[in-house]
Amino acid sequence: MKVFLREDVQKLGKAGDLVDVAGGYAFNCLIPRNLAFIATPENERRVQAEAKRRATKELERVESMKELAGLLAGRSVTI
């Protein structure tokens, strides 16, 4: 059975990957835990939208860290 992963699953794949797993594993483990969607065209669009949202969030986080690094540059901290 082909499924799209919603999150990273150890030894299986990363979020957004299309993987082929046994039906029992998909229905008993992955889908109930919201780790995967059944591979359909509608769910493919959903996974792509989640990937875009995740990429945007990561970009915002990187920009925030760069801004923080700029504020801390040249300052010393004594602990």
C-alpha positions as MATLAB code, in Angstrom:
seq = 'MKVFLREDVQKLGKAGDLVDVAGGYAFNCLIPRNLAFIATPENERRVQAEAKRRATKELERVESMKELAGLLAGRSVTI';
ca = [
       0.000    0.000    0.000;
       1.351    3.416   -0.918;
       1.153    6.204    1.653;
       2.473    9.757    2.014;
       4.347   10.370    5.256;
       3.240   13.378    7.280;
       6.222   13.222    9.629;
       9.668   11.656    9.616;
       9.464    7.937   10.451;
      12.690    6.213   11.441;
      13.861    3.605    8.915;
      10.948    4.448    6.589;
      11.324    7.976    5.256;
      10.991   11.696    5.731;
       7.885   13.858    5.788;
       6.326   14.151    2.320;
       7.861   10.935    0.985;
       5.710    8.433   -0.912;
       6.489    4.990    0.522;
       5.157    1.487   -0.035;
       4.274   -0.355    3.192;
       2.218   -3.375    4.181;
      -1.500   -2.654    4.528;
      -1.584   -3.782    8.142;
       1.295   -1.494    9.085;
      -0.416    1.430    7.361;
      -3.858    0.878    8.918;
      -2.709   -0.252   12.368;
       0.285    1.984   12.974;
       0.850    4.887   10.593;
      -2.644    6.205    9.864;
      -4.074    6.040   13.442;
      -1.032    7.958   14.730;
      -1.442   10.613   11.998;
       1.967    9.750   10.573;
       0.694    9.036    7.047;
      -2.082    9.561    4.469;
      -3.243    7.009    1.914;
      -1.789    7.962   -1.479;
      -4.565    9.726   -3.400;
      -4.374   12.825   -5.608;
      -6.228   14.866   -2.952;
      -3.836   13.752   -0.219;
      -0.880   14.489   -2.497;
      -2.033   18.116   -2.684;
      -2.438   18.132    1.101;
       1.111   16.827    1.618;
       2.489   19.408   -0.814;
       0.666   22.182    1.065;
       2.100   20.917    4.361;
       5.591   20.870    2.831;
       5.208   24.496    1.707;
       3.953   25.492    5.152;
       6.869   23.646    6.801;
       9.388   25.325    4.473;
       7.933   28.771    5.211;
       8.085   28.137    8.941;
      11.706   26.965    8.678;
      12.628   30.071    6.668;
      11.034   32.287    9.331;
      12.972   30.430   12.039;
      16.267   30.888   10.177;
      15.597   34.609    9.696;
      14.786   34.949   13.385;
      18.029   33.199   14.335;
      20.029   35.445   11.986;
      18.445   38.510   13.586;
      19.289   37.206   17.058;
      22.860   36.453   15.978;
      23.155   40.036   14.732;
      22.013   41.380   18.102;
      24.499   39.198   19.972;
      27.457   39.871   17.667;
      30.260   41.707   19.452;
      28.803   41.226   22.913;
      30.320   39.159   25.635;
      28.485   37.076   28.201;
      30.035   36.007   31.482;
      28.556   33.061   33.291;
];
